[in-house]
Coordinates of C-alpha atoms in Angstrom, one line a residue:
Chain A
M97 CA -81.7 64.6 110.5
T98 CA -80.0 67.7 110.6
E99 CA -80.2 70.3 107.8
D100 CA -77.3 70.6 105.5
S101 CA -77.2 74.8 105.2
S102 CA -73.7 74.7 104.2
S103 CA -72.5 72.3 101.2
D104 CA -69.4 72.5 99.6
G105 CA -70.7 74.0 96.8
A106 CA -71.0 71.9 93.9
G107 CA -73.7 69.4 95.0
E108 CA -77.1 69.5 94.1
P109 CA -79.8 70.2 97.2
A110 CA -80.0 67.7 100.2
A111 CA -82.8 65.6 99.9
Q112 CA -85.8 66.8 102.3
P113 CA -87.2 64.7 104.6
L114 CA -90.4 63.9 104.8
A115 CA -91.6 65.2 108.1
T116 CA -91.1 69.1 106.9
G117 CA -93.7 68.6 103.9
S118 CA -94.4 68.3 100.1
I119 CA -91.6 68.3 97.9
D120 CA -90.9 71.8 95.9
P121 CA -91.2 70.5 92.5
A122 CA -88.4 72.8 91.3
R123 CA -86.1 71.1 93.8
R124 CA -86.9 67.6 92.5
R125 CA -84.3 65.3 91.9
T126 CA -83.6 62.0 90.6
L127 CA -83.0 59.2 92.6
Q128 CA -80.9 56.1 91.2
L129 CA -81.6 52.5 93.5
G130 CA -79.4 50.3 91.7
A131 CA -76.9 51.4 89.4
A132 CA -75.3 47.7 88.7
G133 CA -71.5 47.8 90.6
A134 CA -72.3 50.9 92.8
I135 CA -71.5 50.6 96.4
T136 CA -73.2 52.2 98.6
A137 CA -71.9 51.9 102.2
L138 CA -68.1 52.4 103.9
T139 CA -68.3 51.1 107.7
V140 CA -65.5 53.5 109.3
R141 CA -62.9 50.5 111.1
P142 CA -60.0 52.4 112.2
A143 CA -57.0 49.8 113.0
F144 CA -53.8 49.9 114.8
A145 CA -51.1 49.3 112.2
Q146 CA -49.7 46.9 115.1
T147 CA -49.2 43.3 115.7
A148 CA -53.1 41.7 115.1
A149 CA -54.6 40.2 118.2
S150 CA -56.8 36.9 118.5
V151 CA -60.1 38.6 119.6
F152 CA -62.3 35.2 120.6
N153 CA -60.5 34.2 123.4
C154 CA -60.7 37.8 125.5
Q155 CA -63.4 39.2 127.5
I156 CA -65.4 42.0 128.8
P157 CA -67.3 42.4 131.7
V158 CA -70.3 44.8 132.1
P159 CA -69.5 46.2 134.3
D160 CA -65.6 45.4 135.4
P161 CA -66.2 42.8 138.6
A162 CA -64.9 45.3 140.7
R163 CA -67.8 47.2 140.3
S164 CA -70.4 44.5 140.0
S165 CA -73.0 45.8 142.9
Q166 CA -73.4 48.9 141.0
Y167 CA -75.9 49.2 138.1
V168 CA -75.1 50.5 134.4
A169 CA -77.4 53.7 133.3
L170 CA -78.1 54.1 129.1
D171 CA -75.4 56.5 129.1
G172 CA -72.9 53.5 130.3
T173 CA -72.0 55.3 133.9
L174 CA -72.0 53.1 136.6
V175 CA -74.8 54.0 139.5
P176 CA -76.6 52.8 142.3
S177 CA -78.3 49.3 142.5
G178 CA -81.6 49.5 141.7
T179 CA -81.5 53.3 140.0
Q180 CA -84.2 53.8 138.2
G181 CA -83.6 53.3 134.2
A182 CA -80.7 51.5 135.1
F183 CA -79.3 48.1 133.9
P184 CA -77.9 44.9 136.4
P185 CA -74.6 43.9 135.5
A186 CA -74.6 41.9 132.6
A187 CA -75.5 37.8 133.1
R188 CA -71.8 36.7 132.0
P189 CA -69.2 38.7 130.2
F190 CA -69.2 38.9 126.5
T191 CA -67.0 37.8 124.6
G192 CA -64.4 40.7 122.3
E193 CA -66.3 38.6 118.9
E194 CA -69.8 39.6 120.2
V195 CA -68.3 42.8 120.9
R196 CA -67.0 43.3 117.5
R197 CA -70.6 42.2 116.1
A198 CA -72.4 44.7 118.4
L199 CA -69.8 47.3 116.5
A200 CA -70.9 46.3 113.4
G201 CA -74.9 46.6 114.6
R202 CA -75.7 43.6 115.4
S203 CA -77.2 43.7 119.0
L204 CA -75.9 42.2 121.8
P205 CA -77.0 38.3 123.1
G206 CA -79.4 38.6 125.6
T207 CA -80.5 42.3 125.8
S208 CA -83.1 44.6 124.9
Y209 CA -82.6 47.3 123.2
D210 CA -81.9 49.9 126.0
Q211 CA -80.0 47.7 127.6
G212 CA -77.1 46.6 124.9
T213 CA -77.4 50.3 124.5
A214 CA -76.4 51.0 127.6
Y215 CA -73.6 48.2 128.2
M216 CA -72.4 49.2 124.7
N217 CA -71.9 52.7 125.8
Y218 CA -70.2 51.4 129.2
I219 CA -67.5 49.5 126.9
R220 CA -66.6 52.1 125.1
R221 CA -65.7 54.2 128.4
L222 CA -63.6 51.4 129.8
R223 CA -60.4 52.7 130.4
A224 CA -56.5 51.6 132.2
G225 CA -56.9 49.3 134.6
Q226 CA -60.9 48.2 134.4
S227 CA -61.5 44.9 133.4
G228 CA -62.0 44.1 129.0
F229 CA -60.2 47.2 128.4
T230 CA -57.5 45.9 126.3
C231 CA -59.9 43.2 124.8
Y232 CA -61.8 45.9 123.5
A233 CA -59.0 47.5 122.0
S234 CA -57.7 44.5 120.8
I235 CA -61.1 44.7 118.5
Q236 CA -60.3 47.5 116.9
L237 CA -57.1 46.0 115.4
P238 CA -56.3 45.1 111.8
R239 CA -57.2 41.0 110.8
Chain B
M243 CA -37.3 47.9 137.3
R244 CA -34.0 48.3 137.8
H245 CA -33.3 50.7 135.3
S246 CA -35.6 53.3 134.2
H247 CA -36.3 57.0 133.0
S248 CA -39.3 59.0 133.1
F249 CA -39.7 62.3 130.9
R250 CA -42.6 64.1 129.3
V251 CA -43.6 64.5 125.3
G252 CA -46.4 67.1 124.7
P253 CA -48.8 65.9 127.1
V254 CA -47.8 62.8 127.9
G255 CA -45.4 62.1 131.1
F256 CA -43.9 58.6 130.4
R257 CA -42.8 55.9 132.7
V258 CA -40.1 54.1 130.9
G259 CA -38.3 50.6 132.8
S260 CA -36.3 48.1 131.4
D261 CA -34.3 45.0 132.8
W262 CA -31.4 46.2 130.6
A263 CA -29.2 49.4 131.0
G264 CA -28.6 50.3 126.6
P265 CA -32.2 51.2 126.4
I266 CA -32.3 53.8 129.0
A267 CA -29.1 55.1 128.6
D268 CA -30.2 56.0 125.1
L269 CA -33.0 57.5 126.2
R270 CA -31.7 59.6 128.7
R271 CA -29.6 61.1 125.9
L272 CA -31.7 60.9 123.1
Y273 CA -34.6 62.6 125.6
A274 CA -31.9 64.5 128.1
A275 CA -33.7 68.2 126.5
Y276 CA -37.3 67.0 127.5
P277 CA -38.8 67.6 131.0
A278 CA -38.1 64.9 133.3
I279 CA -40.7 63.8 135.2
D280 CA -41.1 62.8 139.0
D281 CA -41.7 58.6 138.1
S282 CA -45.9 59.4 140.2
F283 CA -46.6 61.6 136.8
A284 CA -46.2 59.4 134.5
S285 CA -49.4 58.3 131.9
A286 CA -47.9 56.0 130.0
T287 CA -45.5 52.5 131.6
V288 CA -43.4 51.0 129.3
R289 CA -41.3 47.9 130.8
L290 CA -38.7 46.0 128.7
E291 CA -38.7 42.6 130.2
A292 CA -37.1 38.8 130.0
T293 CA -39.1 36.3 129.7
R294 CA -36.9 34.9 132.3
P295 CA -34.2 35.9 134.5
W296 CA -31.7 34.2 132.4
R297 CA -33.0 35.6 129.4
R298 CA -31.0 39.0 130.4
W299 CA -27.9 37.5 129.7
I300 CA -28.5 34.3 127.3
R301 CA -30.3 35.0 124.1
P302 CA -31.5 38.2 125.3
A303 CA -35.2 39.1 123.9
V304 CA -37.0 42.2 124.7
H305 CA -40.8 41.5 125.6
I306 CA -43.2 45.2 125.6
H307 CA -45.3 45.5 128.4
G308 CA -47.0 48.2 129.8
D309 CA -50.2 49.1 131.0
Y310 CA -51.3 48.1 127.4
T311 CA -50.2 44.2 126.2
I312 CA -50.5 43.3 122.8
P313 CA -51.1 39.2 123.2
D314 CA -49.2 37.0 121.2
A315 CA -46.4 39.7 120.3
L316 CA -43.0 38.8 119.6
P317 CA -40.2 39.9 121.5
L318 CA -37.6 42.2 119.7
P319 CA -33.6 41.3 120.0
L320 CA -31.6 43.3 122.9
D321 CA -29.9 45.2 119.9
Q322 CA -33.4 46.9 118.9
G323 CA -33.8 48.0 122.7
L324 CA -34.3 51.9 121.8
L325 CA -36.8 50.9 119.2
A326 CA -38.1 48.0 121.1
A327 CA -38.9 51.4 123.7
E328 CA -40.4 53.6 121.0
M329 CA -42.7 50.8 120.0
G330 CA -43.7 50.3 123.5
M331 CA -44.4 53.8 123.8
N332 CA -46.6 54.1 120.8
L333 CA -48.6 51.3 122.2
Q334 CA -49.3 52.7 125.5
V335 CA -50.6 56.3 123.7
A336 CA -52.7 54.4 120.8
L337 CA -54.5 52.2 123.4
G338 CA -54.5 54.4 126.4
W339 CA -54.8 58.1 125.0
R340 CA -58.2 59.6 125.7
Q341 CA -57.6 63.1 126.2
H342 CA -57.2 63.9 122.3
L343 CA -58.4 62.3 119.3
L344 CA -55.6 60.4 117.9
L345 CA -54.5 61.0 114.1
H346 CA -51.8 58.3 112.7
A347 CA -49.9 61.9 111.0
S348 CA -47.2 64.1 111.1
A349 CA -47.9 67.4 111.9
V350 CA -45.7 71.0 111.4
E351 CA -46.9 74.7 112.7
R352 CA -46.8 78.0 110.9
G353 CA -47.6 81.4 112.5
G354 CA -50.0 78.8 114.8
R355 CA -51.4 77.0 111.8
A356 CA -50.2 73.9 111.4
V357 CA -50.1 70.9 108.0
V358 CA -51.2 67.8 109.4
M359 CA -49.5 64.8 107.0
V360 CA -51.7 61.6 107.2
G361 CA -50.7 58.2 105.6
A362 CA -49.4 55.0 106.4
S363 CA -46.1 53.8 106.9
G364 CA -43.9 54.9 103.9
S365 CA -45.7 57.7 102.9
G366 CA -43.2 59.6 103.7
K367 CA -44.4 62.0 106.4
S368 CA -41.9 61.7 109.2
T369 CA -39.4 62.7 107.0
L370 CA -41.5 65.4 105.0
A371 CA -42.0 66.8 108.8
A372 CA -38.4 66.5 109.5
M373 CA -37.4 68.1 106.7
L374 CA -39.9 71.1 107.1
G375 CA -39.1 71.6 110.4
E376 CA -35.6 71.9 110.0
K377 CA -36.5 75.0 107.8
P378 CA -36.5 78.7 110.0
D379 CA -40.0 79.1 109.2
W380 CA -41.6 75.6 110.3
R381 CA -41.9 73.7 114.1
F382 CA -41.9 70.7 114.2
M383 CA -44.8 68.7 115.5
G384 CA -44.7 65.4 116.0
D385 CA -44.2 62.6 113.0
E386 CA -46.5 59.7 114.9
F387 CA -49.6 61.3 116.4
A388 CA -51.6 64.3 115.8
M389 CA -53.4 65.1 118.5
L390 CA -56.9 66.8 118.3
A391 CA -58.3 68.6 121.0
L392 CA -62.1 67.9 120.8
A393 CA -63.2 71.0 122.7
S394 CA -61.1 73.0 120.7
D395 CA -60.1 71.6 117.6
T396 CA -56.6 72.3 117.8
L397 CA -53.5 70.4 117.7
H398 CA -51.4 69.6 120.9
A399 CA -47.5 68.9 119.7
F400 CA -46.6 65.7 120.4
P401 CA -42.7 65.3 119.4
R402 CA -41.2 62.5 120.3
L403 CA -38.1 61.7 118.1
V404 CA -38.4 60.7 114.9
S405 CA -38.3 57.3 113.2
L406 CA -36.4 57.5 110.4
K407 CA -36.4 54.6 107.6
N408 CA -33.8 53.5 105.2
D409 CA -33.3 56.3 102.7
S410 CA -34.7 59.0 104.7
I411 CA -31.8 58.2 107.6
A412 CA -29.2 59.5 104.8
A413 CA -31.4 62.0 103.7
M414 CA -32.0 63.6 107.5
Q415 CA -28.1 62.9 107.7
G416 CA -27.0 65.5 104.8
I417 CA -29.1 67.9 106.8
V418 CA -28.6 67.8 110.3
P419 CA -25.5 67.2 112.7
Q420 CA -24.5 63.4 113.8
T421 CA -25.2 64.2 117.7
R422 CA -29.2 64.3 117.0
F423 CA -29.1 60.7 115.6
G424 CA -29.8 57.5 117.9
P425 CA -27.8 54.2 117.2
R426 CA -27.9 53.1 113.6
I427 CA -30.9 49.8 113.7
S428 CA -30.9 47.2 111.4
G429 CA -32.3 44.4 110.4
T430 CA -36.3 45.2 111.6
P431 CA -38.7 44.2 109.6
K432 CA -38.6 47.7 108.3
G433 CA -35.2 47.5 107.8
N434 CA -32.8 49.9 108.7
I435 CA -34.1 52.6 111.3
R436 CA -32.6 55.4 113.1
H437 CA -34.0 57.9 115.5
L438 CA -33.3 61.8 115.5
I439 CA -33.4 64.5 118.6
P440 CA -36.4 67.1 117.1
P441 CA -34.7 70.4 116.5
A442 CA -34.4 72.3 119.8
D443 CA -37.6 74.5 119.0
A444 CA -39.9 72.3 118.7
I445 CA -38.7 70.7 122.5
A446 CA -38.7 73.8 124.1
R447 CA -42.3 74.8 122.2
M448 CA -43.9 71.6 122.9
D449 CA -47.2 72.6 125.0
E450 CA -47.8 75.5 122.1
P451 CA -51.1 74.1 120.4
A452 CA -51.5 74.9 116.9
V453 CA -55.0 75.6 114.3
P454 CA -55.2 72.9 111.8
A455 CA -55.1 74.6 108.4
L456 CA -54.0 72.1 105.8
L457 CA -54.8 68.4 105.7
L458 CA -52.2 66.6 103.1
F459 CA -52.1 63.3 102.1
P460 CA -48.4 62.6 101.1
T461 CA -47.8 59.6 98.6
F462 CA -43.7 59.1 98.3
G463 CA -42.7 57.6 94.8
E464 CA -46.1 58.6 93.2
D465 CA -45.9 60.9 89.8
P466 CA -45.3 64.7 90.9
G467 CA -49.1 66.2 91.4
L468 CA -51.8 67.6 93.5
R469 CA -55.2 66.4 93.7
P470 CA -58.1 68.1 95.8
V471 CA -59.5 65.5 98.0
A472 CA -63.2 65.7 98.7
Q473 CA -65.0 65.8 102.2
S474 CA -66.1 62.6 102.3
E475 CA -62.7 60.5 101.6
A476 CA -61.3 63.0 103.9
L477 CA -63.2 61.9 106.7
I478 CA -62.9 57.9 105.6
R479 CA -59.5 58.6 105.5
L480 CA -58.7 60.6 109.0
T481 CA -61.0 58.1 110.6
D482 CA -58.8 54.9 108.5
S483 CA -56.1 56.8 110.6
S484 CA -57.0 57.1 114.0
T485 CA -56.0 54.9 117.1
N486 CA -59.3 55.9 119.3
Y487 CA -62.0 57.5 116.7
V488 CA -64.2 54.3 118.1
A489 CA -63.4 54.9 121.8
L490 CA -64.1 58.3 121.7
G491 CA -67.5 58.0 119.8
E492 CA -70.1 61.4 118.7
P493 CA -67.1 64.5 119.7
A494 CA -64.5 62.5 117.7
F495 CA -67.1 62.1 114.9
A496 CA -68.5 66.0 115.3
A497 CA -64.7 67.1 115.4
L498 CA -63.8 65.0 112.3
V499 CA -66.6 66.8 110.5
R500 CA -66.3 70.4 111.7
L501 CA -62.2 69.6 110.2
V502 CA -62.6 68.2 106.7
R503 CA -65.5 70.9 106.1
T504 CA -63.3 73.8 107.2
V505 CA -60.2 72.7 106.6
P506 CA -58.7 71.8 102.6
A507 CA -57.7 68.5 101.9
V508 CA -54.9 68.0 99.4
A509 CA -53.4 64.7 98.5
I510 CA -50.2 65.0 96.6
G511 CA -47.2 62.9 94.9
Y512 CA -43.5 63.2 95.7
R513 CA -40.4 61.4 94.6
S514 CA -37.8 63.0 96.2
G515 CA -37.5 65.1 100.3
D516 CA -37.0 68.1 98.8
E517 CA -39.7 68.0 95.9
G518 CA -42.3 67.0 98.4
V519 CA -40.8 70.4 100.9
D520 CA -41.6 72.2 97.7
A521 CA -44.8 71.0 97.1
V522 CA -45.7 71.8 101.0
E523 CA -44.4 75.3 100.6
A524 CA -45.7 76.2 97.5
L525 CA -49.4 75.1 98.9
W526 CA -49.3 76.8 101.9
T527 CA -48.2 80.7 100.3
E528 CA -51.1 79.7 97.6
L529 CA -53.5 78.7 100.7
S530 CA -52.1 82.0 102.8
G531 CA -52.6 84.4 99.4
Chain C
M198 CA -100.5 34.9 102.2
M199 CA -98.2 36.2 103.9
A200 CA -98.2 40.0 105.4
A201 CA -95.6 41.9 103.8
K202 CA -92.6 43.0 105.9
L203 CA -92.7 46.5 107.7
W204 CA -89.5 48.0 107.2
H205 CA -88.6 50.2 110.4
G206 CA -85.7 53.3 110.1
P207 CA -83.8 54.5 113.5
R208 CA -85.9 56.1 116.3
P209 CA -85.1 59.7 116.4
G210 CA -82.1 61.1 117.7
R211 CA -80.1 58.0 117.4
L212 CA -78.3 59.1 114.2
I213 CA -76.0 62.0 113.4
V214 CA -76.3 62.9 109.7
E215 CA -73.8 65.0 107.9
P216 CA -73.9 65.2 104.2
L217 CA -70.8 65.9 103.1
D218 CA -70.0 66.5 99.4
S219 CA -71.9 64.0 97.4
L220 CA -71.8 61.0 100.4
T221 CA -73.3 61.6 103.4
A222 CA -71.7 60.7 107.0
V223 CA -73.7 59.0 110.0
F224 CA -73.1 58.6 113.5
D225 CA -75.5 55.5 114.8
G226 CA -75.5 55.9 118.5
R227 CA -76.5 52.9 119.1
S228 CA -73.2 51.6 118.0
G229 CA -71.2 53.9 118.3
Q230 CA -70.3 53.7 114.8
T231 CA -69.9 55.5 111.7
H232 CA -70.7 54.8 108.2
I233 CA -70.4 57.1 105.1
L234 CA -73.4 56.2 103.1
A235 CA -73.8 56.5 99.3
P236 CA -77.6 57.7 97.3
P237 CA -80.0 56.5 98.0
L238 CA -79.5 54.7 101.4
P239 CA -79.7 58.4 103.2
E240 CA -82.5 59.0 101.7
L241 CA -84.2 55.8 102.5
I242 CA -83.0 56.1 106.4
A243 CA -85.3 59.2 106.1
A244 CA -88.2 58.2 104.6
L245 CA -88.5 55.6 106.9
A246 CA -87.3 57.9 109.9
D247 CA -91.0 59.1 110.6
R248 CA -93.1 55.8 110.1
P249 CA -92.3 52.1 109.0
A250 CA -93.3 50.8 105.9
T251 CA -93.5 47.9 103.3
I252 CA -91.4 48.1 100.4
A253 CA -94.4 49.0 98.1
E254 CA -95.2 51.7 100.4
L255 CA -91.6 52.9 100.3
A256 CA -91.5 53.6 97.0
V257 CA -94.9 55.1 96.6
R258 CA -93.2 57.6 99.5
L259 CA -90.1 57.7 97.8
N260 CA -92.0 58.8 94.5
E261 CA -93.2 62.0 95.6
M262 CA -90.2 62.7 96.6
F263 CA -88.5 61.9 93.9
D264 CA -87.4 61.1 89.9
L265 CA -86.9 57.1 90.8
T266 CA -84.6 55.2 88.3
A267 CA -83.3 51.6 88.9
D268 CA -81.3 49.6 86.9
G269 CA -83.7 47.2 87.6
A270 CA -87.7 46.4 88.6
I271 CA -87.9 49.3 91.7
T272 CA -88.6 47.1 94.5
D273 CA -86.3 44.7 93.9
M274 CA -83.4 47.6 94.1
L275 CA -85.2 48.8 97.1
A276 CA -85.1 45.6 98.3
A277 CA -81.3 44.8 97.6
R278 CA -80.7 48.8 99.4
L279 CA -82.7 47.9 102.6
G280 CA -81.1 44.6 102.5
E281 CA -77.6 46.2 102.9
L282 CA -79.0 49.4 105.4
A283 CA -79.9 45.9 107.6
A284 CA -76.3 44.5 107.3
L285 CA -75.5 47.8 109.1
G286 CA -77.8 47.8 111.5
L287 CA -79.8 51.2 110.3
V288 CA -83.4 49.4 109.3
E289 CA -85.0 46.4 110.3
A290 CA -87.7 44.7 109.1
R291 CA -90.2 43.3 111.4

């Protein structure tokens, strides 16, 4: 976690993470665990103000079939087949719906933690002309 | 395609092709002062297409195609061809541009610093920017997308034609010469639309960046008033307004966190264009003083 | 009797946490999602960050740092909040 050294001036001091040791009693504050009706989380869902597109019938292959002889590194870039720490192409393309769920925090079906991370990073780097780009972009359209 | 025009707006080179001459003639006239480019330098391509060859003449309907297409998008009638071209250009940028973080916002610059006006359609951000841009101290930077460079935290201008709707058209017709207006387009889902060529200095200086100095969230039609916007609310509203925030990932997150921590954010309500302009200038004076 | 579920926080370095006024912006490197979290969610993530805990253990940890209050039993409230974090993909019970 990052330390907050620049507050906007009005707030209480930020909580100290457990790892830094015990808390100065003078800074101990109240933590409300459940106020009725309180909203505690909001996930950013950017959207285009344009026509919505159906995501269910679109697919995102990982990687682009034109590059299916390469492996996917953890950061989503493509590397030579067999590279240590990288993953082979996904067994099948993912549907737009599966990727949309992965964006919401679920894992991609049939993938381990690191494999899913690698594939999602690949998808987020998709560019013009690459297979699956328009599908990925349309996932972010309003429903 | 049989008719086409290629030109540059800020960092984006467009190539617009069309099965009909009319929309291209409009683009040539309205973008005449903009740098022409060779087709091969275009980074965004728009094609206005008829679905079948005979649909070029019989009940002509314009399908918007390009590098990116929205499946199932409905076509537009030919008399809205210029609108189709502009929508197509917006779509290519919204879906394909990665060199900057895109915010659905207008922007005007003064002394190297910019006001970024964030809002949905109807908030009045286009009209406010257009009106301020006509004043000698302000430079119009764009009304559709504000482009934030992630490495430098600066805004790049993207001064496309201003898209004016309904009452805003008359408001601007009182201020600028008729020669700067595009054709009257009626019967759109948003009512009447008319495009306006930005002022000459906006086009001439389109490659000059600016440092964001004020984040404004205007709401037209609301009681006049002003309230500060908390950093977290500003962040949420900025990400909501971005078409490529998710795709850009962590650098975009970091850039917007820096932006909301360093730039004041204010929400204003206003009932007329003049009132909005006065509110912006008063805020600017207060921030600079 | 079944063993109590162990709650796991995100691996070190996966999240970027930026406090802003009273709310906290969080970038999840795994999903690429950005969340805006209100208390007590950021504090729960921090309390789990170093080692997993059952709800009972988490209550003890939090009690060392804060004066806890709730509109209900503390363990019920923690379970609800952890459920919210799980729905965001930020914590996991195993």
